[in-house]
Coordinates of C-alpha atoms and ligand atoms in Angstrom, one line a residue:
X204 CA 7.6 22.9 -4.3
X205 CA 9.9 24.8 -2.3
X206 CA 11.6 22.3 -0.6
X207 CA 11.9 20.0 -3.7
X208 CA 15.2 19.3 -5.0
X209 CA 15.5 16.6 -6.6
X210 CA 19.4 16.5 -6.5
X211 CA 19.3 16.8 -2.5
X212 CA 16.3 13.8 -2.1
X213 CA 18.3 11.6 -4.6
X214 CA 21.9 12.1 -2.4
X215 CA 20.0 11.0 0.6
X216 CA 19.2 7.4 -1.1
X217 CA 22.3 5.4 -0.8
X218 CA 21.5 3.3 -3.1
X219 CA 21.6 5.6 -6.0
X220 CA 25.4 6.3 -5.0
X221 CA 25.9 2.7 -4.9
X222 CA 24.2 1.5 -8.4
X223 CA 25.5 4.7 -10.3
X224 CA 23.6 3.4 -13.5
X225 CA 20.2 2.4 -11.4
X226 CA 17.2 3.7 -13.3
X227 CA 14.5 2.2 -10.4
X228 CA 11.1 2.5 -11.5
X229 CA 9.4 0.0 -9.4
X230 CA 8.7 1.6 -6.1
X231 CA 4.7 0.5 -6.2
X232 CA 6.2 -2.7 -4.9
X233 CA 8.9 -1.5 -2.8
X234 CA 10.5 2.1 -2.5
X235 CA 14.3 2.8 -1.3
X236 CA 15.1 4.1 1.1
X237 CA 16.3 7.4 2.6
X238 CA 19.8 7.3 5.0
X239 CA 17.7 8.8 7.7
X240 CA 15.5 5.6 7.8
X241 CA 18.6 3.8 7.7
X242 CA 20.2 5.6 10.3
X243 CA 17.0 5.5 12.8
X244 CA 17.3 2.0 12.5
X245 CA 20.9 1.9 13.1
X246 CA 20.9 3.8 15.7
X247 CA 18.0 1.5 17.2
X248 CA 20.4 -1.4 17.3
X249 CA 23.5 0.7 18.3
X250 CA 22.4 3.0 20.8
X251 CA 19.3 1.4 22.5
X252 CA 17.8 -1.8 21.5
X253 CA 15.9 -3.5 24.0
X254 CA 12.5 -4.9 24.1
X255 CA 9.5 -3.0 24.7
X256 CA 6.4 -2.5 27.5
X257 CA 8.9 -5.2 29.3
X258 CA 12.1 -4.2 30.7
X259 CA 11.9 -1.6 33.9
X260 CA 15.4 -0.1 33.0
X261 CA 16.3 2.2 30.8
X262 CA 17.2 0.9 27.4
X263 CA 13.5 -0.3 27.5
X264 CA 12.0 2.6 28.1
X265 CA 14.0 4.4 25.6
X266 CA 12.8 1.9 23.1
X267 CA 9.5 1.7 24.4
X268 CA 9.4 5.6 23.4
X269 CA 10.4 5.6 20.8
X270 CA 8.2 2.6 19.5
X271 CA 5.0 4.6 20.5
X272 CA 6.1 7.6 19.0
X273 CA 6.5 6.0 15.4
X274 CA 2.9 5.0 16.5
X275 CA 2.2 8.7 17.1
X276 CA 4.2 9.9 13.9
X277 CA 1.6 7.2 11.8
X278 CA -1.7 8.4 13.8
X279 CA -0.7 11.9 12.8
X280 CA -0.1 10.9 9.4
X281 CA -3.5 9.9 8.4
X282 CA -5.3 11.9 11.0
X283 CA -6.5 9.4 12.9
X284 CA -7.8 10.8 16.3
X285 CA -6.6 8.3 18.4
X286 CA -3.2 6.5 18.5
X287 CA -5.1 3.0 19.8
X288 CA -6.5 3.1 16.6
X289 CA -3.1 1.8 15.0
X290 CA -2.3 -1.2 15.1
X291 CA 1.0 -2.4 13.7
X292 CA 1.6 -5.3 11.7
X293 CA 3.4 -7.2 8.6
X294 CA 1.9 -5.4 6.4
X295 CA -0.7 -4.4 4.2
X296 CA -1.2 -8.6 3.5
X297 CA -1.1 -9.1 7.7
X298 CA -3.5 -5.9 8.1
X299 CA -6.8 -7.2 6.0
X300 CA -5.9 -10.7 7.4
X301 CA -6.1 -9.3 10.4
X302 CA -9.9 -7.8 9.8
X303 CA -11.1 -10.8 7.9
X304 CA -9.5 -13.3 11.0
X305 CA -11.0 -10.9 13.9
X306 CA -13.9 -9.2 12.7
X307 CA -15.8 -10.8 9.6
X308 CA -15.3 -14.4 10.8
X309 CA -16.8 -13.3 14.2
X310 CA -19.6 -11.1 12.8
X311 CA -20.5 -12.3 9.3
X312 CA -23.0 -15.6 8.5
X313 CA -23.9 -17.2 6.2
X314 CA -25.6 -15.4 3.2
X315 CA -23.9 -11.9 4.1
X316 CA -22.5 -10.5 1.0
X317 CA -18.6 -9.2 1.1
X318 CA -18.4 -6.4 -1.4
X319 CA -14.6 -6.2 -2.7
X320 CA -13.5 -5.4 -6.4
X321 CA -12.2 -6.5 -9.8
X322 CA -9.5 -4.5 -9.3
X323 CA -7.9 -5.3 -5.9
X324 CA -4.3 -6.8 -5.7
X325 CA -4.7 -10.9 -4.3
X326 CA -4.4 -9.2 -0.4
X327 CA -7.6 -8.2 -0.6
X328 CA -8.9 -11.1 -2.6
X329 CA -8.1 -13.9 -1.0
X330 CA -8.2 -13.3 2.9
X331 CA -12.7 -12.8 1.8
X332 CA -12.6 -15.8 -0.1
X333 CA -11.5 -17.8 2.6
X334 CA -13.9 -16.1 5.0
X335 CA -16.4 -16.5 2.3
X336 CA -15.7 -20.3 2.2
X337 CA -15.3 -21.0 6.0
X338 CA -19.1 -18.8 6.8
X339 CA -20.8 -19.6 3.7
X340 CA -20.9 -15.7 2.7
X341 CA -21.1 -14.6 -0.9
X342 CA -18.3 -12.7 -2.3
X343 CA -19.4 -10.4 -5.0
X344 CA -17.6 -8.0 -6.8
X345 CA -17.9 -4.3 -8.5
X346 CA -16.8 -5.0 -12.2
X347 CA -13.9 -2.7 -14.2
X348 CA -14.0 -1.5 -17.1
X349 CA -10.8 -1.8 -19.7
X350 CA -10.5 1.5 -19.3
X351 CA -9.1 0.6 -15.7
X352 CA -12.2 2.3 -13.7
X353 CA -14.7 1.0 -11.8
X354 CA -17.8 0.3 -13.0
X355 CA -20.1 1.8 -10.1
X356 CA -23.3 3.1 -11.5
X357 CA -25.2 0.1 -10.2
X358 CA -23.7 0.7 -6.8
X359 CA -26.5 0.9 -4.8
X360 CA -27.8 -2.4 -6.5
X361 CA -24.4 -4.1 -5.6
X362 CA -24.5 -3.0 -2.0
X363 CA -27.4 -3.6 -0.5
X364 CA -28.9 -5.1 2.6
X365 CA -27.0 -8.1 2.6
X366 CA -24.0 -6.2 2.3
X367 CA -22.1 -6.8 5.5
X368 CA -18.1 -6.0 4.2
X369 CA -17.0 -3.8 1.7
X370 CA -13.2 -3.9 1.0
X371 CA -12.0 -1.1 -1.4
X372 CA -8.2 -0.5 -2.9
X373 CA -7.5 3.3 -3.1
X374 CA -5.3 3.4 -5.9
X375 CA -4.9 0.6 -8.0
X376 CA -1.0 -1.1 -8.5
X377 CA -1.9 -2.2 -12.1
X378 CA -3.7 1.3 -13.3
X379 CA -3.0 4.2 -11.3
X380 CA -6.5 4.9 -10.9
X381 CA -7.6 6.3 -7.8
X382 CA -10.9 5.4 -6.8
X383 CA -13.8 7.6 -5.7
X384 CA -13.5 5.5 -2.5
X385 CA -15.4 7.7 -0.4
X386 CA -18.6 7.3 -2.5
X387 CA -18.0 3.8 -2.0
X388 CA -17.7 4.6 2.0
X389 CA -21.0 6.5 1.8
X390 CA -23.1 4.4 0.0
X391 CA -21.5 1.1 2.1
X392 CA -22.9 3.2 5.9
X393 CA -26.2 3.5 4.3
X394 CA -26.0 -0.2 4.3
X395 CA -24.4 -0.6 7.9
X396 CA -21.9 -1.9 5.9
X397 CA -17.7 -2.1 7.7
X398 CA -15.5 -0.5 4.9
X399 CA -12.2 -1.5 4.8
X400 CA -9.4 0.4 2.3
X401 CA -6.4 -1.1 1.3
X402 CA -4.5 2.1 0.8
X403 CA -1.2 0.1 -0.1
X404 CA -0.2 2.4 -2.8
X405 CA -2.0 5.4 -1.9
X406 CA -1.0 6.6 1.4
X407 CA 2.8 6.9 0.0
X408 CA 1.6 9.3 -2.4
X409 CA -1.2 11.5 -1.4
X410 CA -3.3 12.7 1.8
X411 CA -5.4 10.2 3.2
X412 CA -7.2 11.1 5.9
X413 CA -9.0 8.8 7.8
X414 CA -11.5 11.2 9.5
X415 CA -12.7 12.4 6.1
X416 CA -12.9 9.2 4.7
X417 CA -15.1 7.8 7.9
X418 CA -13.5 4.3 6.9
X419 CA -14.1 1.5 9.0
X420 CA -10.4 0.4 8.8
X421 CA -7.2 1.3 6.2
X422 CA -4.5 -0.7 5.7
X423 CA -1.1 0.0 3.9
X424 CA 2.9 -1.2 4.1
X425 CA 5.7 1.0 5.7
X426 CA 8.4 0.1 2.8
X427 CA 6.4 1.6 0.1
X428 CA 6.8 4.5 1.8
X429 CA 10.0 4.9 2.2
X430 CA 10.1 2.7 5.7
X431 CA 11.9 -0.6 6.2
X432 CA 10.1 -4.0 5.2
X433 CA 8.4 -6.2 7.9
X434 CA 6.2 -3.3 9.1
X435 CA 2.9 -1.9 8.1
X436 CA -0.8 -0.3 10.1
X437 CA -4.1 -1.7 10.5
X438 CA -6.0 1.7 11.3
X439 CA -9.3 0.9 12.9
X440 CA -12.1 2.8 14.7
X441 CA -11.6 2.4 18.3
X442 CA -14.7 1.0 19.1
X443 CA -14.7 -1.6 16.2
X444 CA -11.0 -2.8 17.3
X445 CA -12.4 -2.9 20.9
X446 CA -15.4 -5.6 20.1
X447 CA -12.9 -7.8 18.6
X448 CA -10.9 -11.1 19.4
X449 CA -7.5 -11.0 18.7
X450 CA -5.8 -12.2 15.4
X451 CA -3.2 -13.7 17.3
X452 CA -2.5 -15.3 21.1
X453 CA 1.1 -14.8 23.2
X454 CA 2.7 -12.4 24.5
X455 CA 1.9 -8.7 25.6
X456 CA -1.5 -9.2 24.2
X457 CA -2.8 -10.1 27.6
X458 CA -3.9 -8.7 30.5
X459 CA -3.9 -11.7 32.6
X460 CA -3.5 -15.4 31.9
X461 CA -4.2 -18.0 33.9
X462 CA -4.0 -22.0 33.2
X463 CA -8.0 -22.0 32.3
X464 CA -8.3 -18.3 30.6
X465 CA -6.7 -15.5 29.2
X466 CA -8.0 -11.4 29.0
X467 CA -6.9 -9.3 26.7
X468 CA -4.8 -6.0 26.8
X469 CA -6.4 -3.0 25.7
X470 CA -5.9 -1.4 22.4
X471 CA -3.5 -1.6 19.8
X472 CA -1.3 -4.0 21.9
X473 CA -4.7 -6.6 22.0
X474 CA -3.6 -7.3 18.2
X475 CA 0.1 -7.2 18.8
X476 CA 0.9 -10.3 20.1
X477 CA 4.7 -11.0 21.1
X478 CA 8.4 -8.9 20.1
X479 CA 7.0 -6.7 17.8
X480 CA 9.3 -5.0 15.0
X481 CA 10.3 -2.4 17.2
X482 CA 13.4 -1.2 14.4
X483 CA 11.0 -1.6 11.9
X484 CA 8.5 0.8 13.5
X485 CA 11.1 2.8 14.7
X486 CA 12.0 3.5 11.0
X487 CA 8.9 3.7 9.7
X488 CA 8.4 6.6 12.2
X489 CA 11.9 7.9 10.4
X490 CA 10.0 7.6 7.4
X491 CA 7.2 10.0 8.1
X492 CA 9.5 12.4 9.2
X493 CA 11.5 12.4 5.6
X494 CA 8.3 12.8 3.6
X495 CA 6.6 15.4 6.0
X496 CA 10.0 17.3 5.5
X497 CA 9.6 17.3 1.8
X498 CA 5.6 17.7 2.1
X499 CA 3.8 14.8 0.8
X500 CA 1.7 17.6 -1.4
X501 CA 5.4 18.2 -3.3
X502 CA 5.5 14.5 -3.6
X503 CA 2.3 14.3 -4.7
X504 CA 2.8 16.6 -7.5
X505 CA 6.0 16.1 -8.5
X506 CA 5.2 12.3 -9.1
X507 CA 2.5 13.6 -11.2
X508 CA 4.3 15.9 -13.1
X509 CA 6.5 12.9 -13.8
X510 CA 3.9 10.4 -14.7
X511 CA 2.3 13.2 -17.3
X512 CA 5.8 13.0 -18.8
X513 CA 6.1 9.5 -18.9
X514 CA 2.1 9.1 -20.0
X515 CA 2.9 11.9 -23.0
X516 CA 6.1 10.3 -24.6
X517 CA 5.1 6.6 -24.2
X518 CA 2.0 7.5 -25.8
X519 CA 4.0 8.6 -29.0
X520 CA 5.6 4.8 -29.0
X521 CA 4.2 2.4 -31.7
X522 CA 3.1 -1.2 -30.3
X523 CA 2.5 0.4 -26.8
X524 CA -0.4 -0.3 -25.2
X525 CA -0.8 1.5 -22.2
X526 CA -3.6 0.5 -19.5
X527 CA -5.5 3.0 -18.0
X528 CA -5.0 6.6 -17.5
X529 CA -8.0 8.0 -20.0
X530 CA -10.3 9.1 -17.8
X531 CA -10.4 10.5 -14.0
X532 CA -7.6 10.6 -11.3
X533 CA -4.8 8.5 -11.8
X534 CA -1.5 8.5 -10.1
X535 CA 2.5 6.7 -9.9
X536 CA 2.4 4.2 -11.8
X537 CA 1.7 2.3 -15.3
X538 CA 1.2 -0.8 -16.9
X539 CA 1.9 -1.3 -20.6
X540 CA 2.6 -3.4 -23.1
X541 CA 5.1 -3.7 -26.0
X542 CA 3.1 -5.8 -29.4
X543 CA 5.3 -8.9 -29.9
X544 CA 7.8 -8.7 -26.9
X545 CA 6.8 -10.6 -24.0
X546 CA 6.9 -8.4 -20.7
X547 CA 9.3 -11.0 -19.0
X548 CA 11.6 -10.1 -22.0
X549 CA 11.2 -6.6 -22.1
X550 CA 11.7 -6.3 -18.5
X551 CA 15.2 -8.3 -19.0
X552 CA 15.9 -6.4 -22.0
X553 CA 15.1 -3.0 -19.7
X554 CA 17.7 -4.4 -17.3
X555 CA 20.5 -4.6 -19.5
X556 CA 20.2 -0.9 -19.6
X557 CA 19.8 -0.7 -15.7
X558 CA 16.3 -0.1 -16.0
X559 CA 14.4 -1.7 -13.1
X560 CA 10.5 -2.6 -13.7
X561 CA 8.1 -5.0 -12.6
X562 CA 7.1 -7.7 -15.6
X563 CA 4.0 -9.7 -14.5
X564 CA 0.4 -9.9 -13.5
X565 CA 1.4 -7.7 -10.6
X566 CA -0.8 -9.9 -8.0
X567 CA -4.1 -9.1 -9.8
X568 CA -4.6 -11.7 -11.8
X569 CA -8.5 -10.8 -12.3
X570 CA -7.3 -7.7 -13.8
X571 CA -5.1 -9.7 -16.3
X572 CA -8.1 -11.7 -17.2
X573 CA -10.2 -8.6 -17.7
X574 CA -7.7 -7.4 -20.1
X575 CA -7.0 -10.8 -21.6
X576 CA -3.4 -10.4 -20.7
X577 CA -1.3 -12.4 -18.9
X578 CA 1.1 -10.2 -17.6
X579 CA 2.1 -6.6 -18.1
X580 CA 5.2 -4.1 -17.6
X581 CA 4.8 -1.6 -15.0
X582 CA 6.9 1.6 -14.3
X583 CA 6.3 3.1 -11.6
X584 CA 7.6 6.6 -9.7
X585 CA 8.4 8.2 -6.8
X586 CA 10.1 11.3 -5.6
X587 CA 13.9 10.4 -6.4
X588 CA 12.8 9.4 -10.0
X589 CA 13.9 11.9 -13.1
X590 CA 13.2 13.2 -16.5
X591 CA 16.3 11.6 -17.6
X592 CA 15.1 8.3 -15.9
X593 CA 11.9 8.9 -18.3
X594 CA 14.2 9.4 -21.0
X595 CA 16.6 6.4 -20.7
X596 CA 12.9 4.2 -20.6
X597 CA 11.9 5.3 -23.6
X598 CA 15.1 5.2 -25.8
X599 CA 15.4 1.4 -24.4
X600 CA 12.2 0.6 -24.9
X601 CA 12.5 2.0 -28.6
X602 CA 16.0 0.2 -28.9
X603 CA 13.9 -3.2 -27.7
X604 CA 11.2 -2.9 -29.7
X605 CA 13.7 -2.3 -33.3
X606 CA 15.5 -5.5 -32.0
X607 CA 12.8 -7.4 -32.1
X608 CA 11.3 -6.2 -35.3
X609 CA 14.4 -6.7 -36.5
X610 CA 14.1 -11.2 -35.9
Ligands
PLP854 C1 -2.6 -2.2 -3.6 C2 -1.8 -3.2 -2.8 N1 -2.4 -3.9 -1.8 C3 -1.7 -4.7 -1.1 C4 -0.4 -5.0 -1.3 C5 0.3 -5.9 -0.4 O1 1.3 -5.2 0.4 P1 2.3 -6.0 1.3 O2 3.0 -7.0 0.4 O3 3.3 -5.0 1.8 O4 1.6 -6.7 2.4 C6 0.3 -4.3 -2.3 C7 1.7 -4.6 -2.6 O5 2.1 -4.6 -3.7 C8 -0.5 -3.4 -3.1 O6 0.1 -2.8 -4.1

């Protein structure tokens, strides 16, 4: 990890020098970010905002660079062969819409199963239950176990001929687990199955390449890695993004419109309809720079090497219940419990120390049910996160859970 130190990464986050006491453990739902992401937006809007693929002057075309460079910087990222094949959007949330608006309401019908899982967060959830309502599909599910795995050795029962749609999250926000996605990807192409991955949490924190993976389309968020908020990728195969409609209608999507009918640009800009988020982009590109500067392998372990910490002294706490992490890969983040406190409590209780967690059902409410919880705490890290920081949790969680044994 030569070019870890943690002292160096954590001066670069502003945020840290402004909220001396900040203990932030809940990057799974957003990160912080780095001045350099800061400052590539800044200097955006300082030095040469304009709009893009419009203006024939100079300021535009400086934008306009810079724009399709972030789009280069993400293509590289995930080794996807061809920069059409990244689309940007919202989002993660705006990505799967995306692929449930353009290509399963045009290509499913009725009867078609959509294969998704217990375990995804309610973006992949809900955009196939609509689709399943609208076409009269059936939505089916692969079950998890408690252990916060999935329960796959009936896979090839599960996906089967009338498998049409199978949408997979990578690495769970609840558990950690990582899922053996590109088993998943197999079996789903002996099918003819489209595989979508919501790689929300996992693209921040490990290699993901698309090429190996052979996914249909991956989605993830630019601010939980690092980027600004308001931007995220839709990676899809060239081919598949070709044959479909566009999610949305206006501006710079076209190639021609007339008063009767409208053709569409090519690829990405066919799914990009009006101003885009240029700054967003912009520092989104920033942010790929920061972690390829740091290596997203030394991330990768030293958020491990963290998480093993956290995992070995919370598992010495009385009245813990922690979710997950007994077998296989798991990774950044966990969900636990504290007997008699409710999280919302604990969470407030955390903040009086200046420990910042997430307290609820972390937008998987099916994985609440399967646990018979209704909510949960989750800590989770990233690469300006300490052994102190893993320190100051436990002594306040200890300091909580003595309070209220004390009532
Ligand atoms: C696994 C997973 N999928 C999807 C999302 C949704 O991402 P966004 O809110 O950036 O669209 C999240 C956000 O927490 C997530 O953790």
């Amino acid at each position: 990890m030569s070019n870890f130190d943690i002292n160096k990464i954590r001066a670069d986050f502003p945020i840290f020098q402004n909220n001396k006491l900040l203990v932030y453990l809940d990057s799974a739902a957003t990160t912080q970010k780095p001045k350099q992401v800061i400052d590539a937006v800044s200097d955006f809007y300082s030095n040469y905002n304009a709009n893009v693929h419009r203006g024939i002057y100079e300021l535009s075309m400086k934008a306009t660079e810079a724009y399709h460079s972030a789009r280069q910087k993400v293509a590289d990222f995930i080794n996807a062969p061809d920069w059409r094949s990244i689309v940007f959007t919202g989002g993660t949330t705006e990505s799967i819409n995306l692929v449930a608006y353009s290509w399963a309401r045009k290509n499913l019908i009725k009867g078609d199963e959509i294969l998704i899982t217990e375990m995804e967060h309610h973006s992949n959830i809900v955009p196939w239950q609509l689709v399943a309502e609208e076409i009269g599909a059936n939505l089916k599910y692969i079950p998890i176990n408690t252990d916060g795995t999935l329960y796959i050795k009936n896979l090839d029962e599960l996906i089967n001929h009338k498998t049409k749609l199978v949408s997979v999250i990578h690495q769970s926000n609840v558990f950690g687990t990582v899922n053996p996605i590109k088993n998943i990807i197999n079996q789903a192409k002996q099918v003819g199955a489209i595989t979508v991955i919501d790689a929300a949490q996992s693209v921040p924190h490990d290699i993901v390449d698309v090429q190996d993976l052979d996914c249909d389309f991956l989605a993830f968020s630019g601010h939980k890695m690092l980027g600004p908020t308001g931007i995220g990728v839709l990676y899809g195969k060239t081919e598949l993004l070709e044959s479909m409609t566009p999610f949305m209608g206006g501006g710079d999507m076209i190639n021609s419109v007339t008063m009767t009918e409208s053709t569409w640009n090519d690829i990405p800009y066919k799914f990009e309809a009006g101003t885009p988020n240029i700054a967003q982009a912009i520092g989104l590109g920033a942010a790929i720079d920061y972690i390829n500067e740091i290596g997203l392998i030394n991330i990768h372990d030293f958020v491990k090497h963290l998480l093993n910490i956290a995992l070995e002294k919370l598992r010495t706490m009385d009245g813990l219940t922690i979710y997950g992490h007994q077998v296989g890969k798991s990774s950044s983040v966990i969900s636990f419990n504290l007997e008699g406190v409710h999280p919302h409590d604990l969470a407030q209780f955390l903040d009086q120390d200046g420990i910042a967690v997430r307290a609820g059902h972390h937008c998987a409410q099916p994985i609440m049910d399967k646990l018979s919880v209704s909510s949960t705490i989750r800590a989770s890290f990233y690469l300006y996160n300490t052994e102190e920081e893993i320190d100051k949790l436990c002594a306040s969680l200890k300091k909580t859970a003595s309070f209220f044994s004390n009532l």
